[in-house]
PDB file of C-alpha atoms and ligand atoms in Angstrom:
ATOM      1  CA  MET A   1      -0.135   0.055  -0.089  1.00 41.00           C
ATOM      2  CA  ARG A   2       1.333   3.494  -0.847  1.00 40.00           C
ATOM      3  CA  ALA A   3       1.401   5.907   1.768  1.00 43.00           C
ATOM      4  CA  ILE A   4      -1.047   9.190   1.538  1.00 46.00           C
ATOM      5  CA  GLY A   5       1.339  12.046   0.193  1.00 44.00           C
ATOM      6  CA  ASP A   6       3.455   9.513  -1.770  1.00 48.00           C
ATOM      7  CA  ASP A   7       3.527  10.429  -5.513  1.00 50.00           C
ATOM      8  CA  ARG A   8       5.779   8.279  -6.525  1.00 47.00           C
ATOM      9  CA  PRO A   9       4.941   5.700  -9.045  1.00 47.00           C
ATOM     10  CA  ALA A  10       3.862   2.124  -7.431  1.00 45.00           C
ATOM     11  CA  ALA A  11       6.576   0.440  -9.369  1.00 53.00           C
ATOM     12  CA  TRP A  12       9.912   2.190  -9.252  1.00 69.00           C
ATOM     13  CA  PRO A  13      11.798   0.984 -12.398  1.00 91.00           C
ATOM     14  CA  ILE A  14      14.889  -0.366 -10.161  1.00 97.00           C
ATOM     15  CA  ARG A  15      14.515  -1.348  -6.535  1.00 96.00           C
ATOM     16  CA  ALA A  16      17.291  -3.446  -4.627  1.00 97.00           C
ATOM     17  CA  GLU A  17      17.657  -4.397  -1.037  1.00 97.00           C
ATOM     18  CA  GLY A  18      21.117  -6.081   0.034  1.00 98.00           C
ATOM     19  CA  LEU A  19      21.727  -6.857  -3.501  1.00 98.00           C
ATOM     20  CA  SER A  20      25.116  -8.877  -3.912  1.00 98.00           C
ATOM     21  CA  VAL A  21      26.427 -10.211  -7.104  1.00 97.00           C
ATOM     22  CA  ARG A  22      29.222 -12.342  -8.102  1.00 97.00           C
ATOM     23  CA  ALA A  23      31.787 -12.073 -10.838  1.00 96.00           C
ATOM     24  CA  GLY A  24      33.141 -15.465 -11.240  1.00 92.00           C
ATOM     25  CA  ARG A  25      33.672 -16.777  -7.667  1.00 91.00           C
ATOM     26  CA  ARG A  26      34.223 -13.314  -6.073  1.00 92.00           C
ATOM     27  CA  LEU A  27      31.256 -11.581  -4.396  1.00 96.00           C
ATOM     28  CA  ALA A  28      31.886  -8.341  -6.649  1.00 98.00           C
ATOM     29  CA  VAL A  29      28.424  -6.512  -5.649  1.00 98.00           C
ATOM     30  CA  ASP A  30      27.820  -6.835  -1.673  1.00 97.00           C
ATOM     31  CA  GLY A  31      24.716  -5.826  -0.010  1.00 97.00           C
ATOM     32  CA  VAL A  32      23.487  -3.072  -2.340  1.00 98.00           C
ATOM     33  CA  ASP A  33      20.430  -1.019  -2.010  1.00 97.00           C
ATOM     34  CA  LEU A  34      18.877   0.937  -4.555  1.00 97.00           C
ATOM     35  CA  ASP A  35      15.556   2.864  -5.388  1.00 95.00           C
ATOM     36  CA  LEU A  36      15.649   4.370  -8.656  1.00 96.00           C
ATOM     37  CA  GLY A  37      12.977   6.353 -10.567  1.00 95.00           C
ATOM     38  CA  PRO A  38      13.241   8.441 -14.026  1.00 94.00           C
ATOM     39  CA  GLY A  39      16.511  10.227 -14.096  1.00 96.00           C
ATOM     40  CA  VAL A  40      20.181   9.828 -15.160  1.00 96.00           C
ATOM     41  CA  HIS A  41      21.736   7.751 -12.374  1.00 97.00           C
ATOM     42  CA  GLY A  42      25.697   7.692 -12.292  1.00 97.00           C
ATOM     43  CA  VAL A  43      27.701   4.744 -10.815  1.00 97.00           C
ATOM     44  CA  LEU A  44      31.313   5.740 -10.156  1.00 96.00           C
ATOM     45  CA  GLY A  45      34.027   3.744  -8.760  1.00 95.00           C
ATOM     46  CA  PRO A  46      37.775   2.690  -9.074  1.00 95.00           C
ATOM     47  CA  ASN A  47      38.613  -0.087 -11.441  1.00 95.00           C
ATOM     48  CA  GLY A  48      37.577  -3.145 -10.158  1.00 95.00           C
ATOM     49  CA  ALA A  49      34.865  -1.585  -7.544  1.00 97.00           C
ATOM     50  CA  GLY A  50      31.968  -3.704  -9.057  1.00 97.00           C
ATOM     51  CA  LYS A  51      30.274  -1.033 -11.457  1.00 97.00           C
ATOM     52  CA  THR A  52      30.210  -3.534 -14.330  1.00 97.00           C
ATOM     53  CA  THR A  53      28.877  -6.458 -12.155  1.00 97.00           C
ATOM     54  CA  LEU A  54      26.112  -4.214 -10.748  1.00 98.00           C
ATOM     55  CA  LEU A  55      24.923  -3.091 -14.396  1.00 98.00           C
ATOM     56  CA  ARG A  56      25.049  -6.832 -15.406  1.00 97.00           C
ATOM     57  CA  ALA A  57      22.754  -7.704 -12.594  1.00 97.00           C
ATOM     58  CA  LEU A  58      20.520  -4.666 -13.364  1.00 97.00           C
ATOM     59  CA  ALA A  59      20.433  -5.862 -17.281  1.00 96.00           C
ATOM     60  CA  THR A  60      19.498  -9.387 -16.056  1.00 95.00           C
ATOM     61  CA  VAL A  61      22.493 -10.784 -17.359  1.00 94.00           C
ATOM     62  CA  THR A  62      23.827 -12.294 -14.029  1.00 95.00           C
ATOM     63  CA  PRO A  63      21.244 -13.243 -11.342  1.00 94.00           C
ATOM     64  CA  PRO A  64      21.445 -11.931  -7.821  1.00 95.00           C
ATOM     65  CA  ALA A  65      23.650 -14.123  -5.421  1.00 96.00           C
ATOM     66  CA  ALA A  66      21.671 -12.504  -2.429  1.00 96.00           C
ATOM     67  CA  GLY A  67      19.167  -9.966  -1.510  1.00 97.00           C
ATOM     68  CA  THR A  68      16.362  -8.879  -3.759  1.00 96.00           C
ATOM     69  CA  LEU A  69      16.048  -6.897  -7.081  1.00 96.00           C
ATOM     70  CA  GLU A  70      12.945  -5.841  -8.630  1.00 95.00           C
ATOM     71  CA  LEU A  71      12.692  -4.112 -12.087  1.00 95.00           C
ATOM     72  CA  THR A  72       9.900  -2.221 -13.526  1.00 90.00           C
ATOM     73  CA  GLY A  73       8.040  -4.201 -10.208  1.00 89.00           C
ATOM     74  CA  GLN A  74       8.888  -7.636 -11.340  1.00 91.00           C
ATOM     75  CA  PRO A  75      11.320  -9.768  -9.117  1.00 93.00           C
ATOM     76  CA  VAL A  76      14.652 -10.866 -10.926  1.00 92.00           C
ATOM     77  CA  HIS A  77      16.040 -14.337  -9.799  1.00 83.00           C
ATOM     78  CA  ALA A  78      17.717 -17.020 -11.340  1.00 75.00           C
ATOM     79  CA  GLY A  79      15.233 -19.222 -13.195  1.00 78.00           C
ATOM     80  CA  GLY A  80      12.665 -16.662 -13.485  1.00 76.00           C
ATOM     81  CA  ASP A  81      10.710 -15.616 -16.583  1.00 82.00           C
ATOM     82  CA  LEU A  82      12.662 -12.459 -17.713  1.00 88.00           C
ATOM     83  CA  ARG A  83      11.214 -11.786 -21.101  1.00 88.00           C
ATOM     84  CA  GLU A  84       8.835  -8.815 -20.095  1.00 87.00           C
ATOM     85  CA  ILE A  85      11.444  -7.193 -18.323  1.00 91.00           C
ATOM     86  CA  ARG A  86      13.916  -7.572 -21.005  1.00 90.00           C
ATOM     87  CA  ARG A  87      11.387  -6.271 -23.533  1.00 88.00           C
ATOM     88  CA  ARG A  88      11.175  -2.898 -21.495  1.00 89.00           C
ATOM     89  CA  LEU A  89      15.089  -2.756 -21.058  1.00 94.00           C
ATOM     90  CA  GLY A  90      17.722  -1.337 -23.215  1.00 95.00           C
ATOM     91  CA  TYR A  91      21.485  -2.319 -22.304  1.00 96.00           C
ATOM     92  CA  LEU A  92      24.707  -1.298 -23.642  1.00 96.00           C
ATOM     93  CA  PRO A  93      27.393  -3.687 -22.119  1.00 95.00           C
ATOM     94  CA  GLN A  94      31.143  -2.554 -21.599  1.00 90.00           C
ATOM     95  CA  THR A  95      31.863  -4.706 -24.744  1.00 88.00           C
ATOM     96  CA  PHE A  96      29.308  -6.024 -27.167  1.00 85.00           C
ATOM     97  CA  GLY A  97      29.417  -8.355 -30.208  1.00 86.00           C
ATOM     98  CA  TYR A  98      28.095  -7.392 -33.629  1.00 87.00           C
ATOM     99  CA  TYR A  99      27.967  -8.905 -37.129  1.00 88.00           C
ATOM    100  CA  ARG A 100      30.741  -6.930 -38.888  1.00 89.00           C
ATOM    101  CA  ARG A 101      28.903  -7.236 -42.249  1.00 93.00           C
ATOM    102  CA  PHE A 102      25.609  -5.817 -40.977  1.00 96.00           C
ATOM    103  CA  THR A 103      24.758  -2.117 -41.626  1.00 97.00           C
ATOM    104  CA  VAL A 104      24.127   0.009 -38.716  1.00 98.00           C
ATOM    105  CA  ARG A 105      20.524  -0.083 -39.669  1.00 98.00           C
ATOM    106  CA  GLU A 106      20.184  -3.976 -40.186  1.00 97.00           C
ATOM    107  CA  PHE A 107      22.231  -4.067 -36.809  1.00 97.00           C
ATOM    108  CA  VAL A 108      19.578  -1.871 -34.761  1.00 97.00           C
ATOM    109  CA  GLU A 109      16.549  -3.301 -36.481  1.00 97.00           C
ATOM    110  CA  TYR A 110      17.903  -6.867 -35.645  1.00 96.00           C
ATOM    111  CA  LEU A 111      17.988  -5.678 -32.029  1.00 94.00           C
ATOM    112  CA  ALA A 112      14.328  -4.228 -32.340  1.00 95.00           C
ATOM    113  CA  TRP A 113      13.171  -7.751 -33.631  1.00 94.00           C
ATOM    114  CA  LEU A 114      15.199  -9.558 -30.654  1.00 91.00           C
ATOM    115  CA  LYS A 115      13.103  -7.117 -28.324  1.00 91.00           C
ATOM    116  CA  GLU A 116      10.041  -8.233 -29.976  1.00 91.00           C
ATOM    117  CA  LEU A 117       8.685  -5.037 -31.276  1.00 94.00           C
ATOM    118  CA  PRO A 118       6.117  -5.058 -33.817  1.00 95.00           C
ATOM    119  CA  ALA A 119       7.447  -5.737 -37.160  1.00 96.00           C
ATOM    120  CA  HIS A 120       5.544  -2.950 -38.673  1.00 96.00           C
ATOM    121  CA  ASP A 121       7.130  -0.569 -35.921  1.00 97.00           C
ATOM    122  CA  ILE A 122      10.742  -1.770 -36.478  1.00 97.00           C
ATOM    123  CA  PRO A 123      11.863   0.496 -39.523  1.00 97.00           C
ATOM    124  CA  ALA A 124      10.761   3.843 -37.573  1.00 97.00           C
ATOM    125  CA  ALA A 125      11.823   2.932 -34.454  1.00 97.00           C
ATOM    126  CA  ALA A 126      15.338   1.964 -35.676  1.00 98.00           C
ATOM    127  CA  GLN A 127      15.561   5.191 -37.747  1.00 98.00           C
ATOM    128  CA  ARG A 128      14.609   7.289 -34.621  1.00 97.00           C
ATOM    129  CA  ALA A 129      17.544   5.459 -32.037  1.00 97.00           C
ATOM    130  CA  ILE A 130      19.667   6.014 -35.415  1.00 97.00           C
ATOM    131  CA  ASP A 131      19.011   9.520 -35.308  1.00 96.00           C
ATOM    132  CA  GLN A 132      19.023  10.092 -31.607  1.00 94.00           C
ATOM    133  CA  CYS A 133      22.629   8.699 -31.648  1.00 93.00           C
ATOM    134  CA  GLY A 134      23.899  11.100 -34.396  1.00 91.00           C
ATOM    135  CA  LEU A 135      24.390   8.305 -37.142  1.00 95.00           C
ATOM    136  CA  THR A 136      21.865   9.698 -39.628  1.00 96.00           C
ATOM    137  CA  ASP A 137      24.467   9.759 -42.226  1.00 96.00           C
ATOM    138  CA  ARG A 138      26.334   6.419 -41.529  1.00 96.00           C
ATOM    139  CA  ALA A 139      22.760   4.321 -41.325  1.00 97.00           C
ATOM    140  CA  ASP A 140      23.433   2.205 -44.319  1.00 97.00           C
ATOM    141  CA  GLU A 141      27.454   1.703 -43.738  1.00 97.00           C
ATOM    142  CA  LYS A 142      28.544  -1.578 -42.512  1.00 97.00           C
ATOM    143  CA  LEU A 143      29.710  -1.925 -39.132  1.00 96.00           C
ATOM    144  CA  ARG A 144      33.271  -3.243 -40.328  1.00 95.00           C
ATOM    145  CA  THR A 145      34.152   0.153 -41.766  1.00 96.00           C
ATOM    146  CA  LEU A 146      33.292   2.176 -38.610  1.00 94.00           C
ATOM    147  CA  SER A 147      35.625   3.550 -35.875  1.00 91.00           C
ATOM    148  CA  GLY A 148      35.452   2.558 -32.338  1.00 88.00           C
ATOM    149  CA  GLY A 149      33.802   5.564 -31.157  1.00 88.00           C
ATOM    150  CA  MET A 150      31.002   5.040 -34.034  1.00 91.00           C
ATOM    151  CA  ILE A 151      30.645   1.503 -32.942  1.00 93.00           C
ATOM    152  CA  ARG A 152      29.882   2.859 -29.476  1.00 91.00           C
ATOM    153  CA  ARG A 153      27.292   5.128 -30.828  1.00 92.00           C
ATOM    154  CA  VAL A 154      25.857   1.929 -32.523  1.00 95.00           C
ATOM    155  CA  GLY A 155      25.695   0.215 -29.484  1.00 95.00           C
ATOM    156  CA  LEU A 156      23.813   3.184 -27.859  1.00 95.00           C
ATOM    157  CA  ALA A 157      21.498   3.109 -30.582  1.00 96.00           C
ATOM    158  CA  GLN A 158      20.682  -0.465 -30.243  1.00 96.00           C
ATOM    159  CA  ALA A 159      19.942   0.085 -26.466  1.00 97.00           C
ATOM    160  CA  LEU A 160      17.816   2.947 -27.195  1.00 96.00           C
ATOM    161  CA  VAL A 161      15.549   1.127 -29.992  1.00 96.00           C
ATOM    162  CA  GLY A 162      11.996   1.078 -28.832  1.00 94.00           C
ATOM    163  CA  ASP A 163      12.067   3.948 -26.201  1.00 94.00           C
ATOM    164  CA  PRO A 164      12.765   1.586 -22.953  1.00 94.00           C
ATOM    165  CA  GLY A 165      11.680   2.798 -19.902  1.00 93.00           C
ATOM    166  CA  LEU A 166      14.815   1.433 -18.272  1.00 96.00           C
ATOM    167  CA  LEU A 167      18.446   1.938 -19.688  1.00 96.00           C
ATOM    168  CA  ILE A 168      21.590   0.492 -18.338  1.00 97.00           C
ATOM    169  CA  LEU A 169      24.581   1.947 -20.235  1.00 97.00           C
ATOM    170  CA  ASP A 170      28.207   0.957 -19.187  1.00 96.00           C
ATOM    171  CA  GLU A 171      30.523   3.591 -19.975  1.00 93.00           C
ATOM    172  CA  PRO A 172      28.199   5.236 -22.710  1.00 91.00           C
ATOM    173  CA  THR A 173      30.735   7.961 -23.956  1.00 88.00           C
ATOM    174  CA  SER A 174      34.028   5.887 -23.626  1.00 86.00           C
ATOM    175  CA  GLY A 175      35.714   6.349 -27.013  1.00 84.00           C
ATOM    176  CA  VAL A 176      33.750   9.140 -28.186  1.00 85.00           C
ATOM    177  CA  ASP A 177      35.381  12.217 -28.951  1.00 86.00           C
ATOM    178  CA  PRO A 178      34.831  15.395 -27.035  1.00 85.00           C
ATOM    179  CA  GLY A 179      32.433  17.097 -29.657  1.00 83.00           C
ATOM    180  CA  ASN A 180      30.206  14.074 -29.735  1.00 82.00           C
ATOM    181  CA  ARG A 181      30.588  13.467 -25.938  1.00 86.00           C
ATOM    182  CA  GLN A 182      28.646  16.643 -25.679  1.00 87.00           C
ATOM    183  CA  GLU A 183      25.794  15.688 -27.797  1.00 87.00           C
ATOM    184  CA  LEU A 184      25.595  12.402 -25.993  1.00 88.00           C
ATOM    185  CA  ARG A 185      25.298  13.815 -22.600  1.00 90.00           C
ATOM    186  CA  THR A 186      22.482  16.215 -23.966  1.00 91.00           C
ATOM    187  CA  LEU A 187      20.763  13.047 -25.128  1.00 92.00           C
ATOM    188  CA  LEU A 188      21.246  11.318 -21.814  1.00 93.00           C
ATOM    189  CA  ARG A 189      19.861  14.089 -19.970  1.00 93.00           C
ATOM    190  CA  GLY A 190      16.674  14.122 -22.309  1.00 92.00           C
ATOM    191  CA  LEU A 191      16.373  10.572 -21.767  1.00 93.00           C
ATOM    192  CA  GLY A 192      16.319  10.582 -18.155  1.00 94.00           C
ATOM    193  CA  ARG A 193      13.288  13.091 -18.175  1.00 93.00           C
ATOM    194  CA  THR A 194      11.103  10.152 -18.739  1.00 91.00           C
ATOM    195  CA  ALA A 195      13.128   6.943 -18.531  1.00 94.00           C
ATOM    196  CA  CYS A 196      15.534   5.541 -15.979  1.00 96.00           C
ATOM    197  CA  VAL A 197      18.852   5.550 -16.969  1.00 96.00           C
ATOM    198  CA  VAL A 198      21.841   4.010 -15.115  1.00 97.00           C
ATOM    199  CA  ILE A 199      25.436   4.909 -16.544  1.00 97.00           C
ATOM    200  CA  ALA A 200      28.825   3.653 -15.167  1.00 96.00           C
ATOM    201  CA  THR A 201      31.344   6.076 -16.162  1.00 92.00           C
ATOM    202  CA  HIS A 202      34.832   7.127 -15.324  1.00 88.00           C
ATOM    203  CA  VAL A 203      34.422  10.660 -17.037  1.00 86.00           C
ATOM    204  CA  ILE A 204      33.619  13.022 -14.464  1.00 83.00           C
ATOM    205  CA  GLU A 205      32.264  15.558 -16.690  1.00 80.00           C
ATOM    206  CA  ASP A 206      29.580  13.044 -17.779  1.00 84.00           C
ATOM    207  CA  VAL A 207      28.458  13.093 -14.151  1.00 85.00           C
ATOM    208  CA  ALA A 208      28.615  16.855 -13.752  1.00 84.00           C
ATOM    209  CA  ALA A 209      26.587  17.396 -17.185  1.00 87.00           C
ATOM    210  CA  ALA A 210      24.148  14.484 -17.296  1.00 92.00           C
ATOM    211  CA  CYS A 211      23.793  12.939 -14.070  1.00 95.00           C
ATOM    212  CA  THR A 212      20.778  13.575 -11.545  1.00 95.00           C
ATOM    213  CA  GLY A 213      22.034  11.366  -8.786  1.00 96.00           C
ATOM    214  CA  LEU A 214      25.273   9.160  -8.022  1.00 95.00           C
ATOM    215  CA  ILE A 215      26.335   6.141  -6.436  1.00 96.00           C
ATOM    216  CA  VAL A 216      30.303   5.720  -5.687  1.00 96.00           C
ATOM    217  CA  LEU A 217      30.958   2.261  -5.330  1.00 97.00           C
ATOM    218  CA  ARG A 218      34.332   0.923  -3.169  1.00 97.00           C
ATOM    219  CA  GLU A 219      35.020  -2.772  -2.939  1.00 96.00           C
ATOM    220  CA  GLY A 220      31.332  -3.948  -4.099  1.00 97.00           C
ATOM    221  CA  ARG A 221      29.702  -1.491  -1.454  1.00 97.00           C
ATOM    222  CA  VAL A 222      28.029   1.930  -1.504  1.00 97.00           C
ATOM    223  CA  ALA A 223      30.651   4.677  -0.308  1.00 97.00           C
ATOM    224  CA  PHE A 224      28.771   7.681  -1.447  1.00 96.00           C
ATOM    225  CA  ARG A 225      25.197   8.356  -2.496  1.00 96.00           C
ATOM    226  CA  GLY A 226      23.838  11.791  -3.413  1.00 96.00           C
ATOM    227  CA  THR A 227      23.757  14.431  -6.213  1.00 95.00           C
ATOM    228  CA  PRO A 228      26.691  15.761  -8.047  1.00 94.00           C
ATOM    229  CA  ALA A 229      26.368  19.013  -6.184  1.00 94.00           C
ATOM    230  CA  GLU A 230      26.618  16.950  -2.992  1.00 95.00           C
ATOM    231  CA  LEU A 231      29.557  15.018  -4.224  1.00 94.00           C
ATOM    232  CA  ALA A 232      31.199  18.175  -5.072  1.00 92.00           C
ATOM    233  CA  ALA A 233      30.427  19.790  -1.609  1.00 92.00           C
ATOM    234  CA  ARG A 234      32.540  16.898  -0.112  1.00 91.00           C
ATOM    235  CA  ALA A 235      35.822  18.510  -1.804  1.00 88.00           C
ATOM    236  CA  GLU A 236      38.477  19.766   0.462  1.00 83.00           C
ATOM    237  CA  PRO A 237      39.471  23.286   0.150  1.00 77.00           C
ATOM    238  CA  GLY A 238      42.825  23.858  -1.714  1.00 71.00           C
ATOM    239  CA  ASP A 239      41.913  23.946  -5.478  1.00 66.00           C
ATOM    240  CA  ASP A 240      45.258  23.125  -7.169  1.00 69.00           C
ATOM    241  CA  GLY A 241      43.574  24.530 -10.525  1.00 68.00           C
ATOM    242  CA  MET A 242      43.775  20.993 -12.340  1.00 67.00           C
ATOM    243  CA  THR A 243      41.257  18.897 -10.741  1.00 75.00           C
ATOM    244  CA  SER A 244      37.342  19.824 -10.519  1.00 83.00           C
ATOM    245  CA  THR A 245      35.359  19.971  -7.311  1.00 88.00           C
ATOM    246  CA  TYR A 246      33.738  16.620  -8.620  1.00 89.00           C
ATOM    247  CA  GLU A 247      37.027  14.965  -8.686  1.00 89.00           C
ATOM    248  CA  ARG A 248      37.971  16.131  -5.496  1.00 89.00           C
ATOM    249  CA  GLY A 249      34.914  15.041  -3.900  1.00 91.00           C
ATOM    250  CA  TYR A 250      35.238  11.868  -5.494  1.00 91.00           C
ATOM    251  CA  ALA A 251      38.881  11.481  -4.143  1.00 90.00           C
ATOM    252  CA  GLU A 252      37.318  12.394  -0.590  1.00 91.00           C
ATOM    253  CA  VAL A 253      34.519   9.812  -0.471  1.00 93.00           C
ATOM    254  CA  LEU A 254      36.926   7.145  -1.449  1.00 92.00           C
ATOM    255  CA  ARG A 255      39.536   8.108   1.289  1.00 88.00           C
TER     256      ARG A 255
HETATM  257  N1  ATP B 301      34.787 -13.425 -14.811  1.00 66.98           N
HETATM  258  C1  ATP B 301      35.126 -12.765 -13.428  1.00 66.98           C
HETATM  259  N2  ATP B 301      35.714 -13.841 -12.745  1.00 66.98           N
HETATM  260  C2  ATP B 301      36.505 -13.276 -11.555  1.00 66.98           C
HETATM  261  N3  ATP B 301      36.479 -12.277 -11.155  1.00 66.98           N
HETATM  262  C3  ATP B 301      35.895 -11.443 -11.770  1.00 66.98           C
HETATM  263  C4  ATP B 301      35.331 -11.465 -13.010  1.00 66.98           C
HETATM  264  N4  ATP B 301      34.958 -10.394 -13.757  1.00 66.98           N
HETATM  265  C5  ATP B 301      35.248  -9.483 -12.751  1.00 66.98           C
HETATM  266  N5  ATP B 301      35.656 -10.021 -11.521  1.00 66.98           N
HETATM  267  C6  ATP B 301      36.333  -9.090 -10.615  1.00 66.98           C
HETATM  268  O1  ATP B 301      35.254  -8.509 -10.004  1.00 66.98           O
HETATM  269  C7  ATP B 301      35.618  -7.401  -9.400  1.00 66.98           C
HETATM  270  C8  ATP B 301      34.711  -6.293 -10.009  1.00 66.98           C
HETATM  271  O2  ATP B 301      34.717  -6.237 -11.316  1.00 66.98           O
HETATM  272  P1  ATP B 301      33.863  -5.164 -12.162  1.00 66.98           P
HETATM  273  O3  ATP B 301      34.320  -5.378 -13.542  1.00 66.98           O
HETATM  274  O4  ATP B 301      32.602  -5.366 -11.977  1.00 66.98           O
HETATM  275  O5  ATP B 301      34.360  -3.675 -11.757  1.00 66.98           O
HETATM  276  P2  ATP B 301      34.536  -2.306 -12.388  1.00 66.98           P
HETATM  277  O6  ATP B 301      34.061  -1.346 -11.309  1.00 66.98           O
HETATM  278  O7  ATP B 301      33.499  -2.418 -13.509  1.00 66.98           O
HETATM  279  O8  ATP B 301      35.871  -2.087 -12.876  1.00 66.98           O
HETATM  280  P3  ATP B 301      36.403  -1.289 -14.135  1.00 66.98           P
HETATM  281  O9  ATP B 301      36.190   0.322 -14.052  1.00 66.98           O
HETATM  282  O10 ATP B 301      37.805  -1.658 -14.295  1.00 66.98           O
HETATM  283  O11 ATP B 301      35.428  -1.370 -15.621  1.00 66.98           O
HETATM  284  C9  ATP B 301      37.251  -7.126  -9.709  1.00 66.98           C
HETATM  285  O12 ATP B 301      37.858  -7.397  -8.892  1.00 66.98           O
HETATM  286  C10 ATP B 301      37.309  -8.093 -10.963  1.00 66.98           C
HETATM  287  O13 ATP B 301      38.632  -8.425 -11.109  1.00 66.98           O
END
């Protein structure tokens, strides 16, 4: 039952309690609580902190080892029927496989088909995702001819196709040049107005420019939770003129 005055939707896109996730034999995510609605939620942390492992669980690739996870109101557990959740979820993995002979359009349409979009909606949905990711001019080029940064954008386009309410994006701006990064951040901000977008990133400017909320992971546990402004407020005085307040706040919460 919802409390009077509680205007949150009955089913937040992501709810987790005491979520633990294994990577190999190791418990790489250890007792994380999440309650995430629309917005762009950044996941930060040093190499090996558990960001990718957490995102793999949120994308239903790895089942929880302990705790509970609900996505779009439905429980996620090993052996559960995840098709309905997966239809409503877009996922950009840290690295993804693709058929090098496919064109951008063929690849995005293929992913739309895998997500079980109605056949008559697929061409328009793919075109929209291609346009959103700045790939309009490259839509009919083969993937093998594209640069790494372009492939990253194709990965984002396949995640966006069908306008999912839940987007799990592992380092979406990695390898993308500074000019196009700025456009991607604007895109992410726009998506976060209606969708629940989770991004893992090492790029502190992504956080400042796109994120509405953050968690910082350290050794699989949440070391900080708050807004970018709250992270910046943790910065110690003593600006060296080289590092941003976000970076200094980040260093402080990991100290
Ligand atoms: N397949 C695996 N087998 C064993 N250990 C793994 C495996 N994958 C990841 N790990 C370990 O789990 C921990 C978390 O890894 P994860 O990739 O989630 O971290 P991350 O925060 O995404 O790191 P990065 O910033 O380097 O991408 C690390 O200690 C890593 O070595």
